[in-house]
XYZ file of C-alpha atoms in Angstrom:
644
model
C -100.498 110.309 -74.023
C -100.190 113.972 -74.359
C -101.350 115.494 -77.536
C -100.155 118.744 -78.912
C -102.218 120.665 -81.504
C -100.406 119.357 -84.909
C -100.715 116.166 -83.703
C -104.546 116.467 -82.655
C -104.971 117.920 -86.261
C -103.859 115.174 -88.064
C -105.588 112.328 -86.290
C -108.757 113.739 -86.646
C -108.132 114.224 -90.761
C -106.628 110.507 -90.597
C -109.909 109.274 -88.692
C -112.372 111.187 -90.390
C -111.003 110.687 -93.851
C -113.191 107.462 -95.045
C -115.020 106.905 -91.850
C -118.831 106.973 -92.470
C -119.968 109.889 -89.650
C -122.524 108.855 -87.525
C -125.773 110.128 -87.301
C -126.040 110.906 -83.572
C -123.659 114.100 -82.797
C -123.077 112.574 -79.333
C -121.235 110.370 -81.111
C -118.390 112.722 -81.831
C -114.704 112.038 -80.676
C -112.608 114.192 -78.460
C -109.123 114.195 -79.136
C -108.305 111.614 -76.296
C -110.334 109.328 -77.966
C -109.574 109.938 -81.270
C -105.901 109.188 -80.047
C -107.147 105.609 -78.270
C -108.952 104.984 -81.629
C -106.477 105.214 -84.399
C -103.297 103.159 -82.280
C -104.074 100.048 -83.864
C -100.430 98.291 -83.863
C -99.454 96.730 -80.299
C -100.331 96.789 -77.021
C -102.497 99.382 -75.445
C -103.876 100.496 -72.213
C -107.331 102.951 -72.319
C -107.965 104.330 -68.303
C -111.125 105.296 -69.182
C -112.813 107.571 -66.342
C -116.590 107.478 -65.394
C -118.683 108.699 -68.127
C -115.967 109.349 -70.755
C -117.170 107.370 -73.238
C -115.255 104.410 -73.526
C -118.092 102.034 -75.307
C -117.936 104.710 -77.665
C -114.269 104.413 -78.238
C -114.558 100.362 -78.110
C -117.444 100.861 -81.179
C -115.580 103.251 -83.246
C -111.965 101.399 -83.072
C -113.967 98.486 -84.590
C -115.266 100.351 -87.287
C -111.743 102.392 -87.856
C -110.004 98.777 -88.090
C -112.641 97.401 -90.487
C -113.323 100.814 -92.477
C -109.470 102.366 -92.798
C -107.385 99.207 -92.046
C -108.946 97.025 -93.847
C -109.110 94.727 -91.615
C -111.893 91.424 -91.422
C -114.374 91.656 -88.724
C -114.075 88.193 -88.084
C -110.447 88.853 -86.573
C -111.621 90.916 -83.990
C -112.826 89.732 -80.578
C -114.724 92.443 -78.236
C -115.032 90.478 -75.170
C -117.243 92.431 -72.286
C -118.792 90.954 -69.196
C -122.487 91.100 -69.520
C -124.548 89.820 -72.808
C -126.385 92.696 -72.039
C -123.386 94.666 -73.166
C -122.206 92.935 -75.513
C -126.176 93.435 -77.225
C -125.465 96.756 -77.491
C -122.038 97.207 -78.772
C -123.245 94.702 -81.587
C -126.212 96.541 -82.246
C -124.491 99.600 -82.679
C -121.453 98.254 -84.966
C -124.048 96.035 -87.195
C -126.320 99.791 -87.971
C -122.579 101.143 -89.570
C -121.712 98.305 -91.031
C -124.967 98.012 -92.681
C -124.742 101.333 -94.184
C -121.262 100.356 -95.197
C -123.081 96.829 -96.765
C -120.284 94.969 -94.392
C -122.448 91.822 -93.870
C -119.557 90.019 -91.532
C -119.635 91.061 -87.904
C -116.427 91.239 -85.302
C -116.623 88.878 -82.237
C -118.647 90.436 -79.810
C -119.770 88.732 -76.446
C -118.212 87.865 -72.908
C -115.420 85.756 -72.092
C -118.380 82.776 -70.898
C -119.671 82.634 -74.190
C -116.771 82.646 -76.360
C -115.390 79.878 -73.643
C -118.336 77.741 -74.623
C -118.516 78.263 -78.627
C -114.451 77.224 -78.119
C -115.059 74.373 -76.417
C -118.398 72.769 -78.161
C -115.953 73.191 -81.314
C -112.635 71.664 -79.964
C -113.212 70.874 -76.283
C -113.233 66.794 -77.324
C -109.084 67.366 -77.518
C -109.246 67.221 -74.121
C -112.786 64.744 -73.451
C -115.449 67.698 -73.370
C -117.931 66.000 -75.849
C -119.388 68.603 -77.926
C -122.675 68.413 -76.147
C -121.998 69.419 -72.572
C -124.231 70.619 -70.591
C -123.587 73.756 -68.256
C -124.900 73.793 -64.657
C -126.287 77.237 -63.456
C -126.321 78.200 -60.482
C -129.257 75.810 -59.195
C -127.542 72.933 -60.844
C -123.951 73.365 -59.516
C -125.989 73.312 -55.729
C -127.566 69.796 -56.071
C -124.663 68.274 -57.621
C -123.424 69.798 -54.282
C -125.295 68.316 -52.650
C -124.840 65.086 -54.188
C -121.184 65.262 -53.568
C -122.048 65.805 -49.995
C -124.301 62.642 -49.502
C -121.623 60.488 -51.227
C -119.199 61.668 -48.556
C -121.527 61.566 -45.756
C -120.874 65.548 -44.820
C -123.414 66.829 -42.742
C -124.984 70.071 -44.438
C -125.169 71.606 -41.503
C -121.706 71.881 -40.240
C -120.740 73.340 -43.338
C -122.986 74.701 -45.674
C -122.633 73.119 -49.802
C -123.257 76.752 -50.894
C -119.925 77.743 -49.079
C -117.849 75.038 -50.512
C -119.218 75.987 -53.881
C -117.910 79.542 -53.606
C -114.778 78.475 -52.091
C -114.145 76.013 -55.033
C -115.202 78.857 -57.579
C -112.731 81.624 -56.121
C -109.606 78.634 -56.724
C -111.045 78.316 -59.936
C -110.574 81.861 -60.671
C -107.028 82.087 -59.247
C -106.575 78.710 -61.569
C -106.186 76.106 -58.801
C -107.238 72.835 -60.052
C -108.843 70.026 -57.439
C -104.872 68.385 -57.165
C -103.347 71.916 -56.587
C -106.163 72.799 -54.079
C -105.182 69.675 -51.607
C -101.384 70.471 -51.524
C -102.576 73.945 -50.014
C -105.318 73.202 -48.270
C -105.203 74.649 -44.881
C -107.300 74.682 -41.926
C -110.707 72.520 -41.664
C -112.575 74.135 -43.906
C -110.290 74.308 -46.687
C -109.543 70.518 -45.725
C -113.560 70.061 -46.323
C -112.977 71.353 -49.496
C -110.063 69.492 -50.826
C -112.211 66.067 -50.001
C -115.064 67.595 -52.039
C -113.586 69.516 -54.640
C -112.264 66.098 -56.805
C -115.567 64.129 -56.159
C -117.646 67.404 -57.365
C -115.812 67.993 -60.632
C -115.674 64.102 -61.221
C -119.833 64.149 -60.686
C -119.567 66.985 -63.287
C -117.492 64.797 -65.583
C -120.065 61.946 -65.464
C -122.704 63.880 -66.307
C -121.088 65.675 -69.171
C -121.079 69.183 -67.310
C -119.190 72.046 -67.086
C -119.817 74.801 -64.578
C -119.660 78.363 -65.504
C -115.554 79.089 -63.686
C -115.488 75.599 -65.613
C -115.575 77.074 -69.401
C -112.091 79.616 -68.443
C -110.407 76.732 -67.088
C -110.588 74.187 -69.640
C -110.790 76.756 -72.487
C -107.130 77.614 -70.954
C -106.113 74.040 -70.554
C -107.303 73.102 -73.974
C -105.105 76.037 -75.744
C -101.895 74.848 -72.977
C -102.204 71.287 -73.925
C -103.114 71.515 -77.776
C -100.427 74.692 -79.081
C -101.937 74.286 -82.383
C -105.444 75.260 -82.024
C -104.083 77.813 -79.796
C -102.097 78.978 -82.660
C -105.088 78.982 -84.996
C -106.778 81.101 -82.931
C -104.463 83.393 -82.365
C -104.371 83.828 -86.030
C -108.103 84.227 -86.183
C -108.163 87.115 -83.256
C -105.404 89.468 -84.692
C -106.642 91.990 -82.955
C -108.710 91.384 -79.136
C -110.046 94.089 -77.071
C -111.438 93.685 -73.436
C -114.053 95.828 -71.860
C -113.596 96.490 -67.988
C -110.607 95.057 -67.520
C -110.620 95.970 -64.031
C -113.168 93.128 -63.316
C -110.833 90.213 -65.137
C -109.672 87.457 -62.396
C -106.596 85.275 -63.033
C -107.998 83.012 -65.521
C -109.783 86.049 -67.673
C -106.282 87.460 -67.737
C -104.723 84.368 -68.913
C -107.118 83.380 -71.555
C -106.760 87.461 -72.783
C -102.862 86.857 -73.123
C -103.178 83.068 -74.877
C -105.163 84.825 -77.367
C -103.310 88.273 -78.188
C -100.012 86.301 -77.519
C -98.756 85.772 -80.927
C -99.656 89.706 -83.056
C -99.936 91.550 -79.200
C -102.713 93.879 -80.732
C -104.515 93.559 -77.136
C -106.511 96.716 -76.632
C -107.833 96.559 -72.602
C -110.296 98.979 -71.194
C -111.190 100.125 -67.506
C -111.238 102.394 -64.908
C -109.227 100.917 -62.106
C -111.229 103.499 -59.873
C -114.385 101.635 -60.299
C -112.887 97.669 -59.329
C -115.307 96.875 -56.680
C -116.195 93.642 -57.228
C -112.919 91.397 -55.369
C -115.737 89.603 -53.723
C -116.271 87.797 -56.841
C -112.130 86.745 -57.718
C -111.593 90.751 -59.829
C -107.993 91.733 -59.420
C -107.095 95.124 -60.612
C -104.108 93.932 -60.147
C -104.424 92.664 -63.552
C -103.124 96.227 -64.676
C -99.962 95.713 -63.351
C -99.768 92.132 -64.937
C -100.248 93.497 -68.430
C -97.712 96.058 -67.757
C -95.063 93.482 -66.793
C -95.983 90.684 -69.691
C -96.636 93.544 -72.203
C -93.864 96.307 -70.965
C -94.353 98.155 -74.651
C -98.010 98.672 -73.962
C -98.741 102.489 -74.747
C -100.966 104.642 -72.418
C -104.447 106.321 -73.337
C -106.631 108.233 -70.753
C -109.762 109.379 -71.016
C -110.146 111.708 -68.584
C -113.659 113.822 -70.040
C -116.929 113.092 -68.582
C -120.174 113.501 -70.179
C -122.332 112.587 -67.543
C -121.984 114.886 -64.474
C -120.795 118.370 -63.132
C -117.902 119.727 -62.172
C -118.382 120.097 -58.732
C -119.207 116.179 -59.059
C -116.335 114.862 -60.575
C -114.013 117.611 -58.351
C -115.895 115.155 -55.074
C -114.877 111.798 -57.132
C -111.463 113.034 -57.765
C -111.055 114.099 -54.213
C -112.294 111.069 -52.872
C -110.442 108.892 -54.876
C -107.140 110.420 -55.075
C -106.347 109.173 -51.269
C -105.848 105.617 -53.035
C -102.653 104.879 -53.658
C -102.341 101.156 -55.426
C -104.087 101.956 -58.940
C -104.125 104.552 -61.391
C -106.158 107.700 -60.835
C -107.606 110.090 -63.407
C -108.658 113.489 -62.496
C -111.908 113.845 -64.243
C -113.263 117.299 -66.119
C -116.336 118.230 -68.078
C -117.430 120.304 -70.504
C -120.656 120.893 -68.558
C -121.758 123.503 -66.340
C -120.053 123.765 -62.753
C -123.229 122.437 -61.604
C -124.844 122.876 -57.904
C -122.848 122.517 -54.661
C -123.391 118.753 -53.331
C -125.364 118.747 -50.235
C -124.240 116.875 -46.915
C -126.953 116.533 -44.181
C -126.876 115.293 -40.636
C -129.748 113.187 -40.019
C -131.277 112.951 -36.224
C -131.884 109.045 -36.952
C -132.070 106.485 -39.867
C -136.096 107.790 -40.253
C -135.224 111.225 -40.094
C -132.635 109.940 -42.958
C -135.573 108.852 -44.623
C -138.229 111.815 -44.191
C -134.988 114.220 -45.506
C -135.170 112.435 -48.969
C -139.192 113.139 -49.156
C -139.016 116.241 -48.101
C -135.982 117.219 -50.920
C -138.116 114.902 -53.629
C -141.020 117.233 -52.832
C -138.831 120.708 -52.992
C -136.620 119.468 -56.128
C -140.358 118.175 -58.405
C -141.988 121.913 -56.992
C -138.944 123.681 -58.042
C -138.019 121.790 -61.203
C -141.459 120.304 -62.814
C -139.581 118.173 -64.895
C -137.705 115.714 -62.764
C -139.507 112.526 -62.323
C -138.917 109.958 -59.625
C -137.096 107.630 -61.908
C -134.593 110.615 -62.089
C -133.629 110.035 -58.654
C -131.865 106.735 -56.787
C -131.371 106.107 -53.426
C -128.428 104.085 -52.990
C -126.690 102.728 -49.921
C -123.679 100.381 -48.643
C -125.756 96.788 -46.939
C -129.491 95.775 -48.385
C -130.535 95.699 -44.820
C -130.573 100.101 -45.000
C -133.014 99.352 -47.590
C -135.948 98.547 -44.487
C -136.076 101.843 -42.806
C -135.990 103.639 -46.243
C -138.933 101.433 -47.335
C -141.155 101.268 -44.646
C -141.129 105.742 -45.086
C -141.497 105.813 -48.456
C -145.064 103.259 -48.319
C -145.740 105.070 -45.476
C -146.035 108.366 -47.421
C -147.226 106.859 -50.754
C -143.935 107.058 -53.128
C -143.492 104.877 -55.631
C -140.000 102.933 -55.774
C -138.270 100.155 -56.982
C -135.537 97.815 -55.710
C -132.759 96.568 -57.778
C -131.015 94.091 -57.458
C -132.839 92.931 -54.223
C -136.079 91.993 -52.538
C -138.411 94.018 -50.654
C -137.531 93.668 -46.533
C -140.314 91.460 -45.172
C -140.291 89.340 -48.563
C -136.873 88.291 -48.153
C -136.547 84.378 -47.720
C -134.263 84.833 -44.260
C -136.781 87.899 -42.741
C -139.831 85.169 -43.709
C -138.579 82.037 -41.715
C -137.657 84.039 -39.060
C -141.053 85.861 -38.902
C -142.601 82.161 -39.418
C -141.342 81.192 -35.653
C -142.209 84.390 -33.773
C -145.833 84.579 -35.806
C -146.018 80.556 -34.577
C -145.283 81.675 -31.123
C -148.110 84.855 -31.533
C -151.078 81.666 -32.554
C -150.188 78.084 -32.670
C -153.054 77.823 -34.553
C -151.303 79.308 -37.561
C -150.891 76.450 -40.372
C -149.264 78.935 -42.736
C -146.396 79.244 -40.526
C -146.100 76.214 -39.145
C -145.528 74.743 -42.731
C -142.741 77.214 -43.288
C -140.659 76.681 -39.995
C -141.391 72.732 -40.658
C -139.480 73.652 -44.011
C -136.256 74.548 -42.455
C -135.155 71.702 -40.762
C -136.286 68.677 -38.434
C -133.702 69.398 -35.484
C -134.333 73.247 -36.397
C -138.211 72.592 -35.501
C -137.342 70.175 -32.596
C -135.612 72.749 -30.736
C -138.446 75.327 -31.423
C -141.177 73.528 -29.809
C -139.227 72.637 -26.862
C -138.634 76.123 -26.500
C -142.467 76.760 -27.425
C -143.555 74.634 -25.059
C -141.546 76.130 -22.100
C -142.102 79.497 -23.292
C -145.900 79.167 -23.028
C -145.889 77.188 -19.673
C -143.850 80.140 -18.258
C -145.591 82.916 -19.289
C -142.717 83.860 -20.653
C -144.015 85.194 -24.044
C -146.305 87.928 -22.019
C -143.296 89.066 -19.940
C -140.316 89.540 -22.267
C -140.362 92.528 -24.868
C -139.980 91.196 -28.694
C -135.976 91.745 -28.900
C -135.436 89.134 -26.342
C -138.274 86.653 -27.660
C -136.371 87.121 -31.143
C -132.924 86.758 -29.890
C -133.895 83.813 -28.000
C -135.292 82.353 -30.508
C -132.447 82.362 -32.994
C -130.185 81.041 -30.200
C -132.590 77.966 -29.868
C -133.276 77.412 -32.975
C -129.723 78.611 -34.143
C -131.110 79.966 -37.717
C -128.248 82.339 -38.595
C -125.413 79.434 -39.027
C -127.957 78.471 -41.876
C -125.990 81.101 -43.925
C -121.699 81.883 -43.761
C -120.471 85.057 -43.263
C -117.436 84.578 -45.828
C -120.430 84.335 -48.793
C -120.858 88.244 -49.943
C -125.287 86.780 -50.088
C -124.992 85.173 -46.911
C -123.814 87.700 -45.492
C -125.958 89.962 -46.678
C -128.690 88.088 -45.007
C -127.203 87.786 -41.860
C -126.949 91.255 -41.853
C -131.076 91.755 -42.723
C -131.868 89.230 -39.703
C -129.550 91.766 -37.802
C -131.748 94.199 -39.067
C -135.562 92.373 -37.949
C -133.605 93.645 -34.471
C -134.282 97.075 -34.804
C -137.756 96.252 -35.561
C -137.754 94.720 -32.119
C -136.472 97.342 -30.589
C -138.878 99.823 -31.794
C -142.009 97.382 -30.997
C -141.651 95.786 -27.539
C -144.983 94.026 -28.013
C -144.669 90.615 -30.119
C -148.173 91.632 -31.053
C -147.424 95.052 -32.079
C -144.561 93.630 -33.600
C -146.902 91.288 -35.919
C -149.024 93.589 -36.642
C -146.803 96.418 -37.588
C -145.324 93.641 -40.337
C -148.478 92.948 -41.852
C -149.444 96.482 -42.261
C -146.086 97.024 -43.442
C -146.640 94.090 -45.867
C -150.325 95.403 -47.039
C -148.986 98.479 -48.144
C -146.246 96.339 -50.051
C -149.307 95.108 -52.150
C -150.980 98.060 -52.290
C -148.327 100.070 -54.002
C -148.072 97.269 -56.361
C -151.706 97.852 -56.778
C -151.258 101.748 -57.535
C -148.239 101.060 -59.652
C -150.752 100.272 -62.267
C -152.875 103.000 -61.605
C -153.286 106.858 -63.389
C -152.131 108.664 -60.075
C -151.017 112.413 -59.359
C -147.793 111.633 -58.221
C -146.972 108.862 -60.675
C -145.901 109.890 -64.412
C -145.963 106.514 -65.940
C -146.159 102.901 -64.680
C -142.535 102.935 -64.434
C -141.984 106.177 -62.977
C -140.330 105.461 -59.648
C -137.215 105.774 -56.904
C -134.592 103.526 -57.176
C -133.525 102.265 -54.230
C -130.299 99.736 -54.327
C -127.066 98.986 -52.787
C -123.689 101.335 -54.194
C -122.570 98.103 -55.615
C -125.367 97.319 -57.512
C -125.210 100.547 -59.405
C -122.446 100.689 -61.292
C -123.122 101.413 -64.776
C -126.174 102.854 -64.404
C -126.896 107.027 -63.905
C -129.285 109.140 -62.817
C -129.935 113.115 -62.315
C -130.262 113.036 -58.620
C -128.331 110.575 -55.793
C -128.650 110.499 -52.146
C -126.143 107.966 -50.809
C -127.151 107.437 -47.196
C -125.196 105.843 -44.240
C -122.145 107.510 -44.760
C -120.882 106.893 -41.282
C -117.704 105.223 -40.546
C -118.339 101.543 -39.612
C -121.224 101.694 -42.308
C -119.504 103.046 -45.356
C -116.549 102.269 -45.076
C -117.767 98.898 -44.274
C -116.780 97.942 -40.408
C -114.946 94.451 -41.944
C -112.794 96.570 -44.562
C -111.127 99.246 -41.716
C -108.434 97.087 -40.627
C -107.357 96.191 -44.353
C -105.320 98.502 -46.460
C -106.848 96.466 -49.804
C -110.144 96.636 -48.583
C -110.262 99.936 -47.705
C -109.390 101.052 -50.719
C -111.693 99.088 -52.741
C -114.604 100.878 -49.967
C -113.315 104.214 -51.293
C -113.332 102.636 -54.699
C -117.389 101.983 -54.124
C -117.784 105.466 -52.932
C -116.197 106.776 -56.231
C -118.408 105.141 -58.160
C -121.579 106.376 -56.172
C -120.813 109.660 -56.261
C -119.920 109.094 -59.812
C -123.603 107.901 -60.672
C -124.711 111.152 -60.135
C -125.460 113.945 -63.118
C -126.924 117.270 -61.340
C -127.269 116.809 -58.159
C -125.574 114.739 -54.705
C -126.428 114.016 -51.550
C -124.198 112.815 -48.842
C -126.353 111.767 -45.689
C -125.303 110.607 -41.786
C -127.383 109.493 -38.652
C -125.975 111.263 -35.811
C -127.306 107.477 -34.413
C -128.354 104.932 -35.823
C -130.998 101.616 -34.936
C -128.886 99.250 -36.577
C -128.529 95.716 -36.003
C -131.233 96.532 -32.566
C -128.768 98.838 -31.408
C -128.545 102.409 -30.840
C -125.093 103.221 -32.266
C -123.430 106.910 -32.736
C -120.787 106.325 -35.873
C -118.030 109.141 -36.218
C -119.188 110.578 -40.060
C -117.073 108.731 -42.787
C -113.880 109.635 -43.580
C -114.793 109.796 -47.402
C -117.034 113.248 -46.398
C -113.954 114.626 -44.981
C -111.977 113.461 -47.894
C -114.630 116.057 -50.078
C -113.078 119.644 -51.221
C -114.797 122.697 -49.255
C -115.273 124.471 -52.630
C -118.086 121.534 -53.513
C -119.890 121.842 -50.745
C -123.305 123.635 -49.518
C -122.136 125.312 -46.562
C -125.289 125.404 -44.060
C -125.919 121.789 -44.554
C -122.715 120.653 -42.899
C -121.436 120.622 -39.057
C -117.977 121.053 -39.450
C -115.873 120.146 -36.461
C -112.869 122.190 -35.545
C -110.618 118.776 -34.894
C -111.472 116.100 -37.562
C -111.684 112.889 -35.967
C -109.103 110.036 -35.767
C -109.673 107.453 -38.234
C -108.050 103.624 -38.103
């Protein structure tokens, strides 16, 4: 929606009329939002860009509805997908309202919670006694594995964590257990059609619900009782969603139950940032609203207040060779801002010793940046080893998000249990571990043990083989599936104990590099809590942690690294239009994290996986405008290369 200056006039006097201003002068409007604000009848659509403010706009249309329209805060639902969130927002509408002495509050919290408050209320219209328990994660597992025991499935021909997802993403698309067996295809998804009605009807028995659990019989309840449907319909007059482009099927049919009847659905999101299809997201859902709501009016919000110019003119550029979702071309009032650097590393160390050396030019040049100014962020946890092992190395002080250090990963540990019970049988410690992981898993291993050490065969072979031969005997990876998003992940970091290998051929070396490795894990932990030179405060460090991971979240300075094709994009998204796409989606939103300054870094090769490999640089760096970028930092290449 276009504004012209009469119009932009007027909704500013009509907001600002009786509207308590806020304290905070960040808190000011821009005309964009101002416009997304005051549309209060019908329908609406905010594409809200990175950084422009949308919380903001979510907070003040609550306050315009309850201050100018008059309306009850008890009939308006804010749904958001975090409690974290939803905290805020809450926090933040309570400190105006209380000025205002408006003692009721709106609705505030995500779809889970208001799922559960629905059902412990009415859920015993269709049997869900008001005291149902809900199974976390740990919970859903051993019922699991409950389910398998009662149908005699072996665990380890297919895995109950597997099942579980599988079962959660038909849950998300709405497929109940009798649904799921008339489309079952294939023997896996024949495995789960057995399960699937035994695992809910274990649920049932115990009174349970899982979390997928509270959407699906929230939306059965409203389907099969119209009339507490209806009298919450009348109750919500007016429902807002926050990130819509992370709703799945059943999110986007409980949003359309509820706004249904007065259509005052306001939903929120930047379909450039939906990069979580993994978990059952469809930003497809935009498309969906458009159809079932085809009078649904149209706000951008296309000002960022987070980074520079020459940031958000990458982002666009990046972004805008999508084609199947909406794209904003972002702009800021701030300063054009500094060129964004792209360096060709020799290796993934010399990847590594780059970011020290720029830390240690960018803290002598500006005194005030501190290391928790700066995050590291790249495309598979299992980059996170080479990046770690430099930085204790050289004494700098990071954190991990959303992850665990290499070596203390569970996967990186059992594997490191078998090669350290190879190194000295007489090692109880490791012994108990491997014992741990399975009867036929240890079996196999000592027979292996046992001919290994008769042949000499442990002093002859360099650590690569040793490790790969132990895998095979033991066969550890099919422990984990490769269709899980976390299995995968650690299938990827025992991938990664490869390059280790490779770079000590000794098993002893090997060892011994992993326990000094590990030492200086503890002692940084140690001199976290120490007064130090080149820590600021206890919590003064690098973030290091996956692109995906850091969405929502900004800091001054970003170095993505592994921007090689095959890396980032991911190798298993090339072939796939969608996924694709939703790759260029995650590099959006890295480069988008960034507020000053951006760094794009390559390996020319790469130890990855224990191989050398030589990646053509990632077609997002040649999707980047020239006027952006630092010229000496960047072999340019007279023929760009062919991409899939």
């Amino acid at each position: 929606m276009i504004l012209n200056r009469t119009t932009q006039a007027g909704l500013r006097k009509t907001y600002t009329s009786g509207l308590v201003k806020w304290q905070d002068p960040h808190d000011k409007l821009n005309d964009q939002q101002i416009a997304a604000v005051v549309h209060t009848d019908g329908p609406m659509i905010v594409l809200a860009g990175a950084g422009s403010g949308k919380t903001r706009v979510l907070v003040h249309r609550v306050l315009y509805l309850v201050l100018e329209k008059k309306v009850r805060p008890s009939n308006i639902l804010l749904t958001t997908f975090t409690n974290k969130a939803a905290g805020e927002m809450l926090e933040r509408i309570t400190k105006v309202f209380a000025q205002n002495k408006i003692h009721e509050q709106p609705i505030v919290g995500t779809f889970h919670s208001l799922c559960a408050k629905i059902l412990r209320r009415d859920g015993r219209a269709i049997g869900i006694p008001i005291g149902f328990q809900i199974f976390d994660d740990q919970d859903q597992l051993e019922a699991m594995k409950e389910t398998f025991s009662f149908l005699d499935l072996n665990p380890k021909e297919v895995r109950p964590q597997a099942v579980l997802s599988m079962i959660s993403q038909a849950k998300n698309q709405m497929i109940d257990e009798e649904t799921y067996q008339s489309i079952a295809r294939g023997y896996f998804q024949e495995i789960v059609a057995k399960v699937y009605p035994v695992y809910q009807g274990l649920l049932r028995d115990q009174d349970a619900l899982d979390f997928d659990d509270l959407l699906l019989k929230t939306i059965e309840l409203f389907k099969k009782v119209p009339e507490l449907l209806a009298s919450y319909q009348n109750k919500f007059q007016y429902v807002m969603v926050d990130e819509y482009q992370d709703t799945n099927e059943a999110q986007y049919q409980l949003t359309k139950l509820l706004g249904g009847k007065f259509k005052n659905i306001c939903i929120v999101g930047d379909f450039s940032q939906s990069i979580y299809s993994f978990r059952g997201a469809d930003f497809r859902n935009l498309e969906k609203f458009k159809r079932d709501f085809p009078e649904a009016k149209t706000f951008p919000l296309s000002q960022n207040y987070r980074s520079t110019q020459k940031i958000l003119d990458a982002a666009t550029s990046v972004i805008s060779n999508n084609t199947l979702h909406p794209v904003l071309s972002l702009w800021t009032q701030n300063q054009s801002g500094e060129d964004i650097i792209i360096f060709p590393a020799e290796s993934e160390h010399n990847e590594a010793e780059f970011i020290i050396q720029e830390i240690t030019k960018i803290q002598d040049l500006r005194s005030k940046i501190q290391f928790s100014d700066i995050a590291i962020l790249y495309r598979t946890n299992a980059q996170s080893r080479a990046l770690e092992e430099t930085f204790l190395h050289n004494s700098i002080p990071y954190i991990l998000i959303g992850g665990t250090r290499f070596y203390e990963r569970k996967e990186i540990k059992d594997v490191l249990a078998y090669l350290s019970y190879l190194a000295n049988p007489k090692n109880k410690v490791a012994l108990k571990r491997i014992t741990k992981i399975g009867k036929k898993r240890l079996s196999n291993f000592m027979n292996y043990f046992e001919e290994a050490k008769a042949g000499g065969y442990l002093d002859k072979n360099p650590t690569i083989e040793i490790l790969d031969e132990v895998l095979k005997k033991t066969d550890y990876p099919s422990l984990y599936d490769e269709k899980d998003s976390e299995d995968k992940s650690r299938i990827e970091n025992i991938k990664e104990l490869r390059s280790v290998a490779i770079e000590f051929p000794s098993l002893t070396q090997f060892l011994e590099n992993v326990a000094l490795v590990e030492q200086e894990y503890s002692s940084s932990t140690l001199r976290a809590s120490m007064p130090d030179k080149i820590i600021k405060d206890e919590k003064d460090a690098i973030t290091l942690m996956t692109v995906h991971a850091a969405k929502g979240l900004e800091f001054k300075i970003v170095f993505i690294v592994g921007m090689e094709e095959g890396l980032f994009p991911h190798s298993q998204s090339l072939m796939d239009a969608h996924e694709l796409e939703e790759e260029r989606r995650l590099c959006y939103v890295g480069i988008t994290r960034a507020k000053e300054k951006l760094y794009l870094v390559f390996a020319k090769r790469r130890l990855y996986f224990g191989q050398i490999v030589s990646n053509q640089i990632s077609r997002f760096i040649y999707e980047l405008p020239e006027d952006v970028l630092k010229k000496n930092y960047i072999e340019r290449y007279t023929d760009e290369p062919t991409y899939l």
